[in-house]
XYZ file of C-alpha atoms in Angstrom:
636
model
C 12.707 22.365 -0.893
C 15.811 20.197 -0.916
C 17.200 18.616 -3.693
C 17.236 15.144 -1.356
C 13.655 14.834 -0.355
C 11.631 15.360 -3.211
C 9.722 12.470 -5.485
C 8.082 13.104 -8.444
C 5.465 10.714 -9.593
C 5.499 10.045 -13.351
C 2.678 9.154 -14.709
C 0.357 8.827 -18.445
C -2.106 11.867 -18.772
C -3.219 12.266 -22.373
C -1.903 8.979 -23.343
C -0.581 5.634 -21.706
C -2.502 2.372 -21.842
C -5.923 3.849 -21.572
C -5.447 6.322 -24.431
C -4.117 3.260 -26.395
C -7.350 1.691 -25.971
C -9.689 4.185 -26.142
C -8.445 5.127 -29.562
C -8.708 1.546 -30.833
C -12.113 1.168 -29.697
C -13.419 4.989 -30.239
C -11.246 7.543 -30.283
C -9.973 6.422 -33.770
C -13.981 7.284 -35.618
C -13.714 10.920 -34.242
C -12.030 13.939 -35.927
C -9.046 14.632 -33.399
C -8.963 18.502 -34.083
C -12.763 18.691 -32.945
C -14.626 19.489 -29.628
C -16.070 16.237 -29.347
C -12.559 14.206 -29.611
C -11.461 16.038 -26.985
C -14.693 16.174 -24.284
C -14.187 12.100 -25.248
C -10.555 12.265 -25.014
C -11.055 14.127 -21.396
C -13.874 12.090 -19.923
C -11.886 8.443 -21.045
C -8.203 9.147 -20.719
C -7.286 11.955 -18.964
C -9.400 12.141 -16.145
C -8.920 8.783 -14.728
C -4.866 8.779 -15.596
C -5.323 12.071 -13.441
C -7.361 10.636 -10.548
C -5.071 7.475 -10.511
C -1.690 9.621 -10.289
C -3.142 12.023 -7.270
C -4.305 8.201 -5.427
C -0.733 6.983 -5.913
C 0.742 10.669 -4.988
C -1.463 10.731 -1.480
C -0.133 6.955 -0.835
C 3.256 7.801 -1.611
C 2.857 11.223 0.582
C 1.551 8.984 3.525
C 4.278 6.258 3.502
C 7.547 8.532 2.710
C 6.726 11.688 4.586
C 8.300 13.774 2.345
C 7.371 16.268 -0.810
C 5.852 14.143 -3.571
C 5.341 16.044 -6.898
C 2.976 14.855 -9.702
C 1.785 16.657 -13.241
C -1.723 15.815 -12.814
C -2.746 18.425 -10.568
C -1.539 21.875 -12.822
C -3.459 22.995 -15.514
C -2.321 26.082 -16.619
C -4.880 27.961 -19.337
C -3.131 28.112 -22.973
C -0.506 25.999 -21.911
C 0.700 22.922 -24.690
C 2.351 19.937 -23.949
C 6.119 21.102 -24.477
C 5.198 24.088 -21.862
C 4.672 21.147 -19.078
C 7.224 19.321 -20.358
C 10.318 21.728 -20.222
C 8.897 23.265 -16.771
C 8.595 19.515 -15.409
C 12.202 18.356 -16.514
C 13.900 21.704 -15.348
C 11.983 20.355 -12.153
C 12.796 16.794 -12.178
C 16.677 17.749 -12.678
C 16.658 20.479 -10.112
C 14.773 19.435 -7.329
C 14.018 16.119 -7.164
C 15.236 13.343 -5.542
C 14.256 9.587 -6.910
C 11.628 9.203 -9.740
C 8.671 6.646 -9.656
C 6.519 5.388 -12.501
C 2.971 4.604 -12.949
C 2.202 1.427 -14.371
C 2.129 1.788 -18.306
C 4.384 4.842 -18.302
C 6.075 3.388 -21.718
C 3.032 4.417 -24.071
C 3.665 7.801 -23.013
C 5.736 10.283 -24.793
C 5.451 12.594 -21.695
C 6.605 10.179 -19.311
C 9.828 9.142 -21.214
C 11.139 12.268 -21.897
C 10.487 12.597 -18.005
C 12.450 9.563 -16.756
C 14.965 10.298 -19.689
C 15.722 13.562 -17.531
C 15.629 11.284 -14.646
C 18.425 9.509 -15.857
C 20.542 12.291 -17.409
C 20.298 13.855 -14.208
C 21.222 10.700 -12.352
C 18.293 10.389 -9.928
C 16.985 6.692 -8.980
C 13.764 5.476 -11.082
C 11.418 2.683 -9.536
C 8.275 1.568 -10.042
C 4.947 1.713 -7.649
C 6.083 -1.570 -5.892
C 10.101 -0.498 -5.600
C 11.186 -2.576 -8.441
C 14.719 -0.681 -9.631
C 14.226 0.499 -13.287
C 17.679 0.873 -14.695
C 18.462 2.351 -18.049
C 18.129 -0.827 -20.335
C 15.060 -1.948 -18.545
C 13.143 1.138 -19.564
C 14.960 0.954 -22.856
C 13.470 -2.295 -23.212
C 10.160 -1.500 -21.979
C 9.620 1.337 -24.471
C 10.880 -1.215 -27.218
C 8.049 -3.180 -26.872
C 5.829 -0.617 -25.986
C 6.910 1.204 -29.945
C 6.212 -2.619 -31.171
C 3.020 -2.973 -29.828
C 1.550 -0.087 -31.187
C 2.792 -0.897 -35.096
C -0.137 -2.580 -35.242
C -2.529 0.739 -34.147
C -2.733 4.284 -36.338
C -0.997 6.041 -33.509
C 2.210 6.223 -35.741
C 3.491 9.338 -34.251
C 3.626 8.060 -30.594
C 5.028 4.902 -31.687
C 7.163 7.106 -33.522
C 8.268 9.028 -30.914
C 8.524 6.341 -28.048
C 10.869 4.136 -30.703
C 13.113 7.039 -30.735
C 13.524 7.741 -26.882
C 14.226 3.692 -26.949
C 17.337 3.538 -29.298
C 18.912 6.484 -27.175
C 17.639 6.332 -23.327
C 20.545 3.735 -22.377
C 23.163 5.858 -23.433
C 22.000 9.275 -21.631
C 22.849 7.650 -17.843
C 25.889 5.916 -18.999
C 27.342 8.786 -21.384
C 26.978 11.173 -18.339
C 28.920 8.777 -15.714
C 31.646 7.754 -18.251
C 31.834 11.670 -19.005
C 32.496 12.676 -15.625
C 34.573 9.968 -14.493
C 36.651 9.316 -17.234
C 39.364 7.026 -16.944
C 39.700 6.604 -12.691
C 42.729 4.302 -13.477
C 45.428 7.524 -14.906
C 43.710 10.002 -12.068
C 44.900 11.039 -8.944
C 42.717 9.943 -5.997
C 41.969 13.651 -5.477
C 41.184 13.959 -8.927
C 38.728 10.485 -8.954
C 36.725 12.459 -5.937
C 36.466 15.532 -7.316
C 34.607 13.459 -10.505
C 32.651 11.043 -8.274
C 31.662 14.821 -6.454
C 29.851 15.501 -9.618
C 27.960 12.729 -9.631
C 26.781 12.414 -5.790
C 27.345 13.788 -2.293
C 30.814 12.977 -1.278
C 32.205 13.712 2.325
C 33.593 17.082 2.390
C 37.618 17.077 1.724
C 40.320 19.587 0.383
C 43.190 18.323 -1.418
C 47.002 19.172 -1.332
C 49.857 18.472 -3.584
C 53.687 18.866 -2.289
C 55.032 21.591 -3.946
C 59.131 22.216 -2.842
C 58.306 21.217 0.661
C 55.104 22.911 0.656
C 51.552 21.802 0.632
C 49.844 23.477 -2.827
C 46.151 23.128 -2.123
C 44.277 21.227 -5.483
C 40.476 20.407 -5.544
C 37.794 21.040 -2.630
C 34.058 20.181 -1.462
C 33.453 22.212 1.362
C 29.753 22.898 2.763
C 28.754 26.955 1.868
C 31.743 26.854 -1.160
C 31.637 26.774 -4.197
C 33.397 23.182 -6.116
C 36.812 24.055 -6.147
C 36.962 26.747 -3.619
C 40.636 27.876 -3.348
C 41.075 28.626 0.496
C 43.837 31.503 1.402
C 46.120 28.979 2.922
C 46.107 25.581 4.373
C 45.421 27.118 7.863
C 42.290 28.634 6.296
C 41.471 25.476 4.388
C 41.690 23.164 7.114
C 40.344 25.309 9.759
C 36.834 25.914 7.464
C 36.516 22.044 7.103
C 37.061 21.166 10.817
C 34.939 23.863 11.407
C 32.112 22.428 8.431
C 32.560 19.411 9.912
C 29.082 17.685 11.920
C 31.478 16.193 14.693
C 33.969 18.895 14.864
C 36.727 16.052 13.552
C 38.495 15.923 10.181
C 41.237 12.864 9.007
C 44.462 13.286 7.016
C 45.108 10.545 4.132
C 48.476 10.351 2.452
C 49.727 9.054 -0.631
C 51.417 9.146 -4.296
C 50.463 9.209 -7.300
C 52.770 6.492 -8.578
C 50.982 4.357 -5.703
C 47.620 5.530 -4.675
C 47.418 2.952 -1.811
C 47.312 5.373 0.909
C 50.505 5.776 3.587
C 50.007 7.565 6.786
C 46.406 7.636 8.236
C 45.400 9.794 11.127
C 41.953 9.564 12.284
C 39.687 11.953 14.379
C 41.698 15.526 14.190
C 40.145 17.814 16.147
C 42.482 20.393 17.008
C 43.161 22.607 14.097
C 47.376 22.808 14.935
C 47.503 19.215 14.821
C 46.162 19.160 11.703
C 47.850 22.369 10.112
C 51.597 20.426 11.775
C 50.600 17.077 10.551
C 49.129 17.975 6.687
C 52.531 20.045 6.408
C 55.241 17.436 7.820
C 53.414 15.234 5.146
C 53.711 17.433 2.578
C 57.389 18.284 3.762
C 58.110 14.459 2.876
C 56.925 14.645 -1.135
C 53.278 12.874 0.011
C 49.828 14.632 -1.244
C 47.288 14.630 0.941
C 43.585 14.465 0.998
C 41.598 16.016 4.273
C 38.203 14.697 4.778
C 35.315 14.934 7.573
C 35.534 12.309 9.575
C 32.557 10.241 9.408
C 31.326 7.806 11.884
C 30.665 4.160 10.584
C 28.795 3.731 13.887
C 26.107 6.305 14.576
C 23.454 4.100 13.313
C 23.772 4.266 9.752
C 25.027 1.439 7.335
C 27.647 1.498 4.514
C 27.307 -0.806 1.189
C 27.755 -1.662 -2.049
C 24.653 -1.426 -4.931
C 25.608 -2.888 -8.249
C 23.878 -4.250 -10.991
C 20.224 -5.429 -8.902
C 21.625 -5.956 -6.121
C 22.366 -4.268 -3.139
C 24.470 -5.596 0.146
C 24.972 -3.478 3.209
C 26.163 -3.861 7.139
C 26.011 -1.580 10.032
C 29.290 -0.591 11.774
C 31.393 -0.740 9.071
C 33.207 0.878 5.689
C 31.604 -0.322 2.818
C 34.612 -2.760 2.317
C 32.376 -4.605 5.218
C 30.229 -6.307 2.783
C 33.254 -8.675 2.213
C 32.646 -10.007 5.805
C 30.036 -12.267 7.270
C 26.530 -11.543 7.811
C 26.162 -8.776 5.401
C 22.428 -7.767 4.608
C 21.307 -8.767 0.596
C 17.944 -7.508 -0.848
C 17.222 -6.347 -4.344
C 17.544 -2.943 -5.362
C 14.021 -1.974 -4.887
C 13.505 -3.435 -1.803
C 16.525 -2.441 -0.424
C 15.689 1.208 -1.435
C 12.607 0.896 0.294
C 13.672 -0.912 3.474
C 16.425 2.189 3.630
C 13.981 4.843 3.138
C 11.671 3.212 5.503
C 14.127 2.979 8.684
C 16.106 6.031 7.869
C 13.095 8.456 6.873
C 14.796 9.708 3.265
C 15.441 7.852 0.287
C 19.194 7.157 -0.497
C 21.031 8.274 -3.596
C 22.117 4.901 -4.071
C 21.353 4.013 -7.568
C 24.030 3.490 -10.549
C 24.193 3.358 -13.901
C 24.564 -0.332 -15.500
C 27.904 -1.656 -15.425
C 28.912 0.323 -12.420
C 29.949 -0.497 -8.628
C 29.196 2.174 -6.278
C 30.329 2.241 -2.657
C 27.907 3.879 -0.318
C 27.296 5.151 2.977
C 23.711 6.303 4.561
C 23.421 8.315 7.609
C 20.917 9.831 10.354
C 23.127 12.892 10.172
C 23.582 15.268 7.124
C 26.527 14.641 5.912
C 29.200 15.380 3.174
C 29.491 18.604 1.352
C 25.845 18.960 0.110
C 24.566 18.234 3.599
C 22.381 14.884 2.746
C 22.246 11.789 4.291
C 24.134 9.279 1.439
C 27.823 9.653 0.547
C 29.635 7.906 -2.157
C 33.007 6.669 -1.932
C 34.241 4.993 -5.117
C 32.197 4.229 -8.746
C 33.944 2.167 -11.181
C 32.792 0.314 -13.799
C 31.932 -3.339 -13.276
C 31.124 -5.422 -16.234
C 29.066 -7.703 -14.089
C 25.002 -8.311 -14.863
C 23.722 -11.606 -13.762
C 23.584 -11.285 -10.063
C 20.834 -12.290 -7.145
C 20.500 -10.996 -3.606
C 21.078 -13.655 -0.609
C 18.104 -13.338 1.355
C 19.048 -14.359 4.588
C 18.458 -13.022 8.171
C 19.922 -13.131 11.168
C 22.299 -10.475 9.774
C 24.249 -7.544 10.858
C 21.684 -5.337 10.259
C 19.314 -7.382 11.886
C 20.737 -7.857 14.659
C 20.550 -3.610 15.011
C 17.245 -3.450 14.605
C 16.210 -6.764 15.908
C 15.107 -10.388 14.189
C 11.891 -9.567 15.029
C 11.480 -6.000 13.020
C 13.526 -7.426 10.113
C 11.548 -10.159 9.398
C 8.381 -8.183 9.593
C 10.084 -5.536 7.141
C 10.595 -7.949 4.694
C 6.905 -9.192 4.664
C 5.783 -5.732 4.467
C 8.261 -5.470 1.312
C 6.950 -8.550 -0.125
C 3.136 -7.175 -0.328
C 2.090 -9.376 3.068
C -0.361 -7.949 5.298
C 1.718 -6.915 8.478
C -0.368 -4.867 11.136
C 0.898 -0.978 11.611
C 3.822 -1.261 13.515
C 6.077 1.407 15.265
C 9.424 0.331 15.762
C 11.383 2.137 19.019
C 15.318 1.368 18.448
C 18.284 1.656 20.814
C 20.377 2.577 18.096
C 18.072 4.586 15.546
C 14.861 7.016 15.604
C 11.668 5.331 15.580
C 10.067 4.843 12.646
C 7.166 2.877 11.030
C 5.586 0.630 8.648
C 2.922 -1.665 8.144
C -1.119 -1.670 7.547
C -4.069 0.340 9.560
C -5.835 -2.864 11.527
C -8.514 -0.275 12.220
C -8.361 -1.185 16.663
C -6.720 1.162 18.569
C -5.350 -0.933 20.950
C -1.853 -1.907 20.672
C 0.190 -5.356 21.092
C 4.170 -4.318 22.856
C 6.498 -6.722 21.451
C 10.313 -7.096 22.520
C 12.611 -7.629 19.360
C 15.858 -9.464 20.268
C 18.840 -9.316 18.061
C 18.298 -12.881 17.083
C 15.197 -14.935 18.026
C 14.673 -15.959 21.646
C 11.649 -17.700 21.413
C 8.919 -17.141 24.002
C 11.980 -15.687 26.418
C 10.926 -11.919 26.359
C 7.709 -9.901 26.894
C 4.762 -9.638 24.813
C 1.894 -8.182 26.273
C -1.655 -6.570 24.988
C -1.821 -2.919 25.923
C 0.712 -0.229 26.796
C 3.862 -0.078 29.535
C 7.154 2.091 29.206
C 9.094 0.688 26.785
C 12.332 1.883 27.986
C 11.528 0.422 32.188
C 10.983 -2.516 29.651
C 14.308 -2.894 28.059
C 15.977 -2.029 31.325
C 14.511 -4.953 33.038
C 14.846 -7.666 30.419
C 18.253 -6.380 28.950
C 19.933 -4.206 31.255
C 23.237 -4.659 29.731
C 21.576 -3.710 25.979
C 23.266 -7.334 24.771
C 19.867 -9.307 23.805
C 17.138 -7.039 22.594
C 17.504 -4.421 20.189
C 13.923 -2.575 20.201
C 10.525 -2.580 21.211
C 7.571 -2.891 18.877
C 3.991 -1.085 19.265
C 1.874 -3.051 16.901
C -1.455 -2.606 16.159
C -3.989 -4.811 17.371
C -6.083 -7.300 14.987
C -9.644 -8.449 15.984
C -8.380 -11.767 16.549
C -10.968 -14.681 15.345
C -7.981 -17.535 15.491
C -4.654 -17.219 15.430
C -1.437 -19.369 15.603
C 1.575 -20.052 13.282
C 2.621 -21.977 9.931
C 5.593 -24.217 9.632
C 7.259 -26.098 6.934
C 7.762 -29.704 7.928
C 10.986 -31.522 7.208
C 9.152 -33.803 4.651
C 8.530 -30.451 2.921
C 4.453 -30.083 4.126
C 3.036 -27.490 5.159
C 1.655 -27.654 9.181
C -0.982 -24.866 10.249
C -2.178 -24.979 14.044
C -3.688 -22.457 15.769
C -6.813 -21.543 18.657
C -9.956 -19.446 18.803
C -9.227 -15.995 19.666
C -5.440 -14.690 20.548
C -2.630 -17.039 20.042
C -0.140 -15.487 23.122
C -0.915 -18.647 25.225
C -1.012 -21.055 22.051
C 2.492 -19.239 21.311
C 4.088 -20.124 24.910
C 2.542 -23.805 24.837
C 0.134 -22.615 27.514
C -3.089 -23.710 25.401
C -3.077 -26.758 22.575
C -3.853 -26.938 18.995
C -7.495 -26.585 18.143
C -9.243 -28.395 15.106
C -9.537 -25.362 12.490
C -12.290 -24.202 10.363
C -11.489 -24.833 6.558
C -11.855 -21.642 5.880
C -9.337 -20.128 8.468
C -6.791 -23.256 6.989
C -7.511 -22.192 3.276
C -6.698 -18.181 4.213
C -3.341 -18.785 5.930
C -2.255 -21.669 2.813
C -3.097 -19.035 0.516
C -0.905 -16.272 2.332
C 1.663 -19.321 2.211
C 1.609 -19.135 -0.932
C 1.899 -15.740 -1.711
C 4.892 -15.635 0.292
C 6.477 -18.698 -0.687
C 6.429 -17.116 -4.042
C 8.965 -14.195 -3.700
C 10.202 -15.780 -0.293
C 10.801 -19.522 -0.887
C 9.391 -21.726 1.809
C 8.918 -19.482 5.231
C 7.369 -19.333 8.513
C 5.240 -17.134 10.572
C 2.605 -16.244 13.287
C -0.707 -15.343 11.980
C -4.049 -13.899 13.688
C -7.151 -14.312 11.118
C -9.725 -11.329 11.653
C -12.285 -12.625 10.120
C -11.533 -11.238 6.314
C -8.044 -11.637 6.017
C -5.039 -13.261 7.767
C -1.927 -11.014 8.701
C 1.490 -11.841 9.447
C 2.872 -10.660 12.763
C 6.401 -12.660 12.815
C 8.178 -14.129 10.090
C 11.142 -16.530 9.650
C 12.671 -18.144 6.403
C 13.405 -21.572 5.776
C 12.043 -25.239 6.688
C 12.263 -27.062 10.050
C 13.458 -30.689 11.234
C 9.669 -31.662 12.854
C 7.618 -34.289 11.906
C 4.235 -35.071 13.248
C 5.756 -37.258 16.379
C 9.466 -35.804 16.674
C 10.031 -32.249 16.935
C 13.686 -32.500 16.733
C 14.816 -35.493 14.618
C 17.704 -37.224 16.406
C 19.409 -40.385 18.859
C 19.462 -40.315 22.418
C 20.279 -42.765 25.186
C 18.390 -41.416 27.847
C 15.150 -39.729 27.700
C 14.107 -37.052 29.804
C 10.391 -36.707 30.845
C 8.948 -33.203 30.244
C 6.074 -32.357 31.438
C 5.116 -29.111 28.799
C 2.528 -27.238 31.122
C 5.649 -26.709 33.365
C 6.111 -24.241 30.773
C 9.455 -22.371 28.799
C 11.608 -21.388 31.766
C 11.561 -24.896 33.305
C 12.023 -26.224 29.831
C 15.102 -23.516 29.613
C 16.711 -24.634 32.832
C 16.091 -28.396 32.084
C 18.048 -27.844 28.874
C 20.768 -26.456 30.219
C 21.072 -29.690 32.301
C 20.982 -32.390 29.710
C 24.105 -34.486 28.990
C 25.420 -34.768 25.442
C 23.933 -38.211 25.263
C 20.273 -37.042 26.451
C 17.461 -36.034 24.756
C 13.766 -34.641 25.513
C 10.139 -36.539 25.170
C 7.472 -33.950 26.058
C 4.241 -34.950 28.345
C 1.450 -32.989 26.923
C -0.455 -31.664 23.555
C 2.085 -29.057 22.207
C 2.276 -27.185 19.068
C 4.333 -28.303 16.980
C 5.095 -24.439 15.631
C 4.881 -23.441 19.488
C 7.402 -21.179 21.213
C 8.226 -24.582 23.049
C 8.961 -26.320 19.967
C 11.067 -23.364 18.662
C 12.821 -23.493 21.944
C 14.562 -27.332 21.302
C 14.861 -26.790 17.485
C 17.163 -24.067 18.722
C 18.792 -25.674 20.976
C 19.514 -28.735 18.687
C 18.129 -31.513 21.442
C 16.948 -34.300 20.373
C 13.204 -34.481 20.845
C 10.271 -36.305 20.388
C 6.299 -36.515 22.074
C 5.981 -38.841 24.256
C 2.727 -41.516 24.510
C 3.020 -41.145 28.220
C -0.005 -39.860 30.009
């Protein structure tokens, strides 16, 4: 099993909430050395903290797809609780990936001592729901936890939780300051063989001029040892371009007295060049770091995570987040989102106070073969931070409007219909809830939205004779969505109004012809109205004010687009605005004629539609787009 795959699942077994208040109401009259305390203790605490932690484990199996280990399930004969203990935290620090708690893990004495190895180790810690659980948050947690139970006779938990509280913080940051020291007085060879410690970096060997000569220094190499000395630079160079996933390494140059680096070559692949080049470097006084190359383009994405919040963009170094349109999410989700896409959970997760620069690949990469690589930690003294949650973005636009805005309702606890997502630029992957039909909805997903432009149909067709018809030159739509179909009862979309209402229209049955403006609004039941304004609401809540397509099946309403922000319609004018001519349109002529007749207006023109149409229609979506003035027209 590797080290970057596995999650273990920690979780209360002989204690947590339930044990807390069992013992108040029961466990407290019994003698706790005797049979019957423990037959009590077995039938009210551990066996439903057991059953709950193998639910959660089968879930978590399900959705990541990779090994998920839990404590619940071994039960070795004789064993106490410091034997599971010190076998589970040799585990946790050897072999395991990213750590998630169970609700109430605080009033257990097991579980901290568990995510205390977590952090010493360095390894992520969220909860159930992805929410990041950083050093002082747990510290916290168990702080209150220790102050609840002063009021119980459980002194010796509270006891023991207090103390894990006043000294959790300072395990995680201890071991980064340890190992990085001061990165200001190193050498930048020096400052990666650290940051190597603390996560994958991309393989390199270093070099120091030594009277005209290179003098190899410090080394990550796939198969070696940390450190590996090499025989010469020949040898050195020649294992790393041979270690190397695309058979190219680069050559970095610099001093010590000015770490900014001076010559740069890029994409080496013949192993003279890089022997003649590393040692005319060297013959000029200049150290010099050889590295992998690694492409910023093969799909991946490259970031920065600090404090909650993480930032990333595709196509880029993870200097990229200082452009425009650079994707913003909270840690959790943002871990989740990753792991979802990519298939593996990223090592992306710092101590406070810390920056980290990261990059997450398809390919294993970097000298411990996994998928994340870390460029530069430092310490950041900044805290109070929030993620911009805004799409279009970079990323996006790689995976299309369409999936993102779907991933981020699915990350928000929205019902969003199972959904298989086939890329350009990335292996499929999936997400979403069972609908329980078979039959499946194909969706295009354009890098931005195009309302109503590109195909939707019910059923099945090749997806890539799809993409090669509508996008030939790949510059509109970035993948292809199989989503499961819902039992449609009514269906139809939500908007926010410019005067800040809420507007819900809809039809009986599908809503692909409501959608295009083929079929108008129909009065809806209360009941259908009161469903979707109560999804609203949930969403509004983490989201601020969005808005989506929705098919009710009867039970439940589920989202199958979604878009933040408000729009500019009213009730009469779908696009607020002047014009001194209005054109006559005539909506049953339908969204390419509306297209073209777009295309044709003067600057001082604007639209009035003939015709019942939606206002949260694919027509109306169409001239909010396009910024034209436009308004419903009287006219018969």
């Amino acid at each position: 099993m590797e080290k970057s795959s596995a999650i273990y699942l920690s979780g209360p077994i002989t204690t947590g909430p339930r044990f807390v208040q069992w013992h108040a109401l029961e466990g407290h009259l019994l003698d706790s050395t005797g049979e019957e305390y423990r037959k009590e203790l077995g039938h009210h605490v551990i066996a439903p903290n057991s059953a709950d932690i193998q639910k959660e484990a089968g879930r978590l199996r399900r959705q990541y797809r990779v090994p998920v280990l839990e404590p619940a399930t071994l039960n070795v004969s004789g064993w106490r609780q410091n034997d599971y203990l010190s076998l589970w935290n040799k585990v946790i620090e050897t072999l395991v990936a990213r750590m998630i708690m169970m609700p109430g893990w605080q009033y257990s004495f097991g579980c901290a001592t568990e995510i205390a190895s977590a952090f010493r180790a360095g390894i992520p810690v969220t909860t159930i729901d992805g929410i990041h659980i950083t050093p002082r948050k747990a510290r916290n947690l168990l702080q209150v936890a220790a102050h609840e139970l002063k009021s119980t006779s459980l002194d010796p938990l509270r006891s023991s939780i207090a103390d894990f509280a006043d000294s959790i913080e300072a395990i995680s940051k201890n071991r980064t300051q340890n190992i990085l020291g001061n990165l200001q007085t190193v050498r930048k060879d020096q400052s990666l063989d650290r940051l190597a410690d603390l996560i994958n970096v991309a393989q390199f060997v270093s070099f120091s001029p030594d009277r005209g000569k290179l003098q190899q220094e410090y080394s990550r190499v796939i198969g070696y040892s940390p450190n590996k000395k090499f025989a010469s630079t020949r040898h050195a160079l020649g294992t790393l371009l041979e270690r190397s996933p695309d058979g190219s390494i680069n050559l970095r140059s610099y001093t010590p007295d000015s770490p900014q680096s001076r010559e740069f070559i890029y994409g080496i692949r013949s192993l003279e060049e890089a022997v003649g080049s590393a040692e005319r470097l060297g013959s000029e006084g200049l150290y010099v770091i050889a590295n992998e190359t690694v492409d910023v383009s093969d799909g991946g994405v490259s970031g920065v995570a600090l404090a909650e919040v993480v930032e990333f963009t595709p196509d880029d170094t993870p200097r990229g987040v200082e452009k425009p349109g650079t994707a913003s999410l909270p840690f959790g989700w943002a871990n989740d989102l990753l792991a979802t896409v990519y298939g593996f959970v990223p090592d992306i997760a710092v101590p406070d106070g810390f920056r980290l620069e990261f990059s997450v690949h398809p390919k294993p990469r970097g000298w411990r073969a996994s998928h994340t690589l870390g460029w530069e930690l430092g310490a950041d003294p900044t805290v109070e931070l929030s993620p911009r949650l805004t799409w279009p973005n970079n990323f996006s636009r790689m995976i299309g409007d369409k999936t993102y805005g779907l991933l981020i309702a699915n990350l928000a606890g929205l019902p969003v219909p199972y959904t298989e997502v086939i890329s350009r630029r990335i292996a499929p992957f999936a997400f979403g809830r069972r609908t329980g039909h078979l039959e499946h909805w194909l969706r295009t997903s354009p890098r931005e939205q195009v309302p109503g432009k590109y195909t939707t149909i019910k059923g099945w067709m090749d997806p890539f004779a799809l993409l090669q018809a509508e996008d030939p030159e790949n510059s509109s739509i970035a993948s292809v969505l199989s989503q499961a179909a819902i039992g449609a009862v009514y269906s139809g979309a939500a908007i926010v109004g410019s005067d800040g209402r809420l507007i819900i229209e809809g039809n009986e049955g599908e809503g692909d012809r409501f959608m295009m403006g083929e079929n108008r609004p129909q009065l809806l039941p209360t009941d259908v109205k009161n469903a979707v304004l109560e999804l609203y609401a949930s969403a509004e809540r983490v989201l601020g004010p969005v808005r989506f397509e929705w098919v009710y099946d009867g039970q439940q309403v589920w989202v199958v687009q979604l878009h933040r922000g408000v729009t500019q319609s009213l009730a009469s004018t779908i696009v607020p605005g002047e014009a001194g001519h209005w054109v006559l349109f005539d909506v049953s002529r339908g969204l390419a004629a509306l297209r073209t007749t777009i295309e044709g207006l003067s600057p001082n023109e604007g639209l009035s539609f003939i015709g019942d149409v939606g206002l949260t229609s694919h027509i109306a979506d169409v001239v909010r787009k396009a910024g034209v003035p436009t308004r419903i027209s009287s006219t018969a």
